[in-house]
């Protein structure tokens, strides 16, 4: 008996064929599969295409923002979350989803800023001795 994983079914690149998929679920599934495979470029294209046809999909905004965060495109992530929060329904569930994403992003930015500041403060004290001798002479 063969227990190998089945090969993934190829996804049609709708943005190349200019075909509108039949539902938002198809876009989300395609984008999610690309994301799982680590193909962030195709996942971004699929989420953006989903939002082109279905602009009120909170999952698409959050997942797209998550990819931007992973790629450390902080500004794009923030804009995506904020756009989703303003366009999607005002349900408490959606607002919580976007507020959590923005809070996580802000925490990540603060952590990165602290690391950079700490690095600038510590670096001069850890120079190799040869450089220190040259600078003293």
Short mmCIF file of C-alpha atoms in Angstrom, two decimals:
data_model
loop_
_atom_site.label_atom_id
_atom_site.label_comp_id
_atom_site.label_asym_id
_atom_site.label_seq_id
_atom_site.Cartn_x
_atom_site.Cartn_y
_atom_site.Cartn_z
CA UNK A 1 0.00 0.00 0.00
CA UNK A 2 1.35 3.40 -0.98
CA UNK A 3 1.18 5.98 1.85
CA UNK A 4 2.85 8.90 0.06
CA UNK A 5 1.22 12.29 0.07
CA UNK A 6 -0.76 12.96 -3.10
CA UNK A 7 0.59 15.63 -5.40
CA UNK A 8 -1.19 18.97 -4.97
CA UNK A 9 -3.65 19.81 -7.69
CA UNK A 10 -2.28 22.64 -9.84
CA UNK A 11 -4.07 25.92 -9.32
CA UNK A 12 -5.14 27.91 -12.34
CA UNK A 13 -3.59 31.35 -12.25
CA UNK A 14 -6.74 33.38 -12.70
CA UNK A 15 -4.84 36.67 -12.88
CA UNK A 16 -2.99 35.32 -15.94
CA UNK A 17 -6.12 33.98 -17.62
CA UNK A 18 -8.31 36.95 -16.63
CA UNK A 19 -11.04 34.63 -15.37
CA UNK A 20 -13.15 35.44 -12.37
CA UNK A 21 -13.46 32.43 -10.06
CA UNK A 22 -16.95 31.46 -9.01
CA UNK A 23 -16.72 32.41 -5.34
CA UNK A 24 -14.54 34.12 -2.80
CA UNK A 25 -13.79 30.72 -1.25
CA UNK A 26 -11.92 29.67 -4.37
CA UNK A 27 -9.63 32.69 -4.16
CA UNK A 28 -9.02 32.18 -0.47
CA UNK A 29 -8.28 28.47 -0.98
CA UNK A 30 -5.86 29.19 -3.81
CA UNK A 31 -4.08 31.93 -1.87
CA UNK A 32 -3.95 29.77 1.25
CA UNK A 33 -2.42 26.90 -0.70
CA UNK A 34 0.24 29.18 -2.16
CA UNK A 35 0.96 30.51 1.32
CA UNK A 36 1.37 26.98 2.73
CA UNK A 37 3.76 26.13 -0.11
CA UNK A 38 5.82 29.24 0.70
CA UNK A 39 5.02 30.95 -2.60
CA UNK A 40 4.36 34.38 -1.12
CA UNK A 41 4.36 36.20 -4.46
CA UNK A 42 1.54 34.02 -5.84
CA UNK A 43 -0.32 34.17 -2.51
CA UNK A 44 -0.18 37.98 -2.55
CA UNK A 45 -1.48 38.04 -6.12
CA UNK A 46 -4.31 35.65 -5.25
CA UNK A 47 -5.36 37.63 -2.15
CA UNK A 48 -5.25 40.89 -4.10
CA UNK A 49 -7.31 39.34 -6.89
CA UNK A 50 -9.81 38.10 -4.30
CA UNK A 51 -10.11 41.63 -2.93
CA UNK A 52 -10.56 43.01 -6.43
CA UNK A 53 -13.74 40.97 -6.90
CA UNK A 54 -14.79 40.60 -3.25
CA UNK A 55 -13.56 43.72 -1.42
CA UNK A 56 -15.25 42.90 1.90
CA UNK A 57 -13.32 39.71 2.79
CA UNK A 58 -11.73 40.24 6.20
CA UNK A 59 -9.75 36.97 5.91
CA UNK A 60 -8.07 38.19 2.72
CA UNK A 61 -6.97 41.47 4.32
CA UNK A 62 -5.65 39.76 7.44
CA UNK A 63 -3.83 37.00 5.57
CA UNK A 64 -2.37 39.47 3.07
CA UNK A 65 -1.20 41.66 5.96
CA UNK A 66 0.32 38.60 7.62
CA UNK A 67 2.36 37.84 4.50
CA UNK A 68 3.58 41.44 4.37
CA UNK A 69 4.56 41.16 8.04
CA UNK A 70 6.43 37.93 7.40
CA UNK A 71 8.32 39.67 4.57
CA UNK A 72 8.94 42.63 6.94
CA UNK A 73 7.05 45.03 4.70
CA UNK A 74 5.67 46.82 7.75
CA UNK A 75 4.09 49.77 5.96
CA UNK A 76 2.19 47.53 3.52
CA UNK A 77 1.03 45.33 6.39
CA UNK A 78 -0.30 48.30 8.36
CA UNK A 79 -2.06 49.77 5.32
CA UNK A 80 -3.64 46.40 4.51
CA UNK A 81 -4.96 45.94 8.05
CA UNK A 82 -6.25 49.52 8.21
CA UNK A 83 -7.91 49.25 4.82
CA UNK A 84 -9.61 46.01 5.86
CA UNK A 85 -10.81 47.54 9.10
CA UNK A 86 -12.36 50.49 7.28
CA UNK A 87 -13.94 48.53 4.38
CA UNK A 88 -15.20 45.34 6.04
CA UNK A 89 -18.35 45.15 8.10
CA UNK A 90 -18.29 46.77 11.50
CA UNK A 91 -19.07 43.54 13.32
CA UNK A 92 -17.25 43.17 16.62
CA UNK A 93 -15.63 39.97 15.35
CA UNK A 94 -14.09 41.73 12.32
CA UNK A 95 -12.98 44.73 14.35
CA UNK A 96 -11.34 42.44 16.91
CA UNK A 97 -9.55 40.58 14.11
CA UNK A 98 -8.07 43.78 12.65
CA UNK A 99 -7.27 45.31 16.04
CA UNK A 100 -5.36 42.16 17.05
CA UNK A 101 -3.41 42.21 13.78
CA UNK A 102 -2.53 45.90 14.22
CA UNK A 103 -1.53 45.35 17.86
CA UNK A 104 0.74 42.46 16.85
CA UNK A 105 2.30 44.59 14.11
CA UNK A 106 2.88 47.50 16.49
CA UNK A 107 4.53 45.16 19.01
CA UNK A 108 6.79 43.76 16.27
CA UNK A 109 7.76 47.26 15.16
CA UNK A 110 8.51 48.30 18.73
CA UNK A 111 10.63 45.19 19.27
CA UNK A 112 12.58 45.82 16.06
CA UNK A 113 13.14 49.47 17.00
CA UNK A 114 14.44 48.45 20.44
CA UNK A 115 16.83 45.92 18.88
CA UNK A 116 18.17 48.53 16.46
CA UNK A 117 18.65 51.08 19.24
CA UNK A 118 20.36 48.53 21.46
CA UNK A 119 22.61 47.47 18.58
CA UNK A 120 23.75 51.05 17.97
CA UNK A 121 24.51 51.56 21.66
CA UNK A 122 26.46 48.31 22.14
CA UNK A 123 28.33 48.00 18.82
CA UNK A 124 31.14 50.55 19.48
CA UNK A 125 32.19 48.66 22.63
CA UNK A 126 32.65 45.37 20.77
CA UNK A 127 35.05 46.45 18.07
CA UNK A 128 38.09 44.24 17.54
CA UNK A 129 41.17 45.31 19.50
CA UNK A 130 43.13 46.15 16.36
CA UNK A 131 40.63 48.82 15.42
CA UNK A 132 40.69 50.20 18.95
CA UNK A 133 44.51 50.42 18.93
CA UNK A 134 44.50 52.23 15.59
CA UNK A 135 41.95 54.72 16.81
CA UNK A 136 43.91 55.37 20.06
CA UNK A 137 47.25 55.98 18.31
#
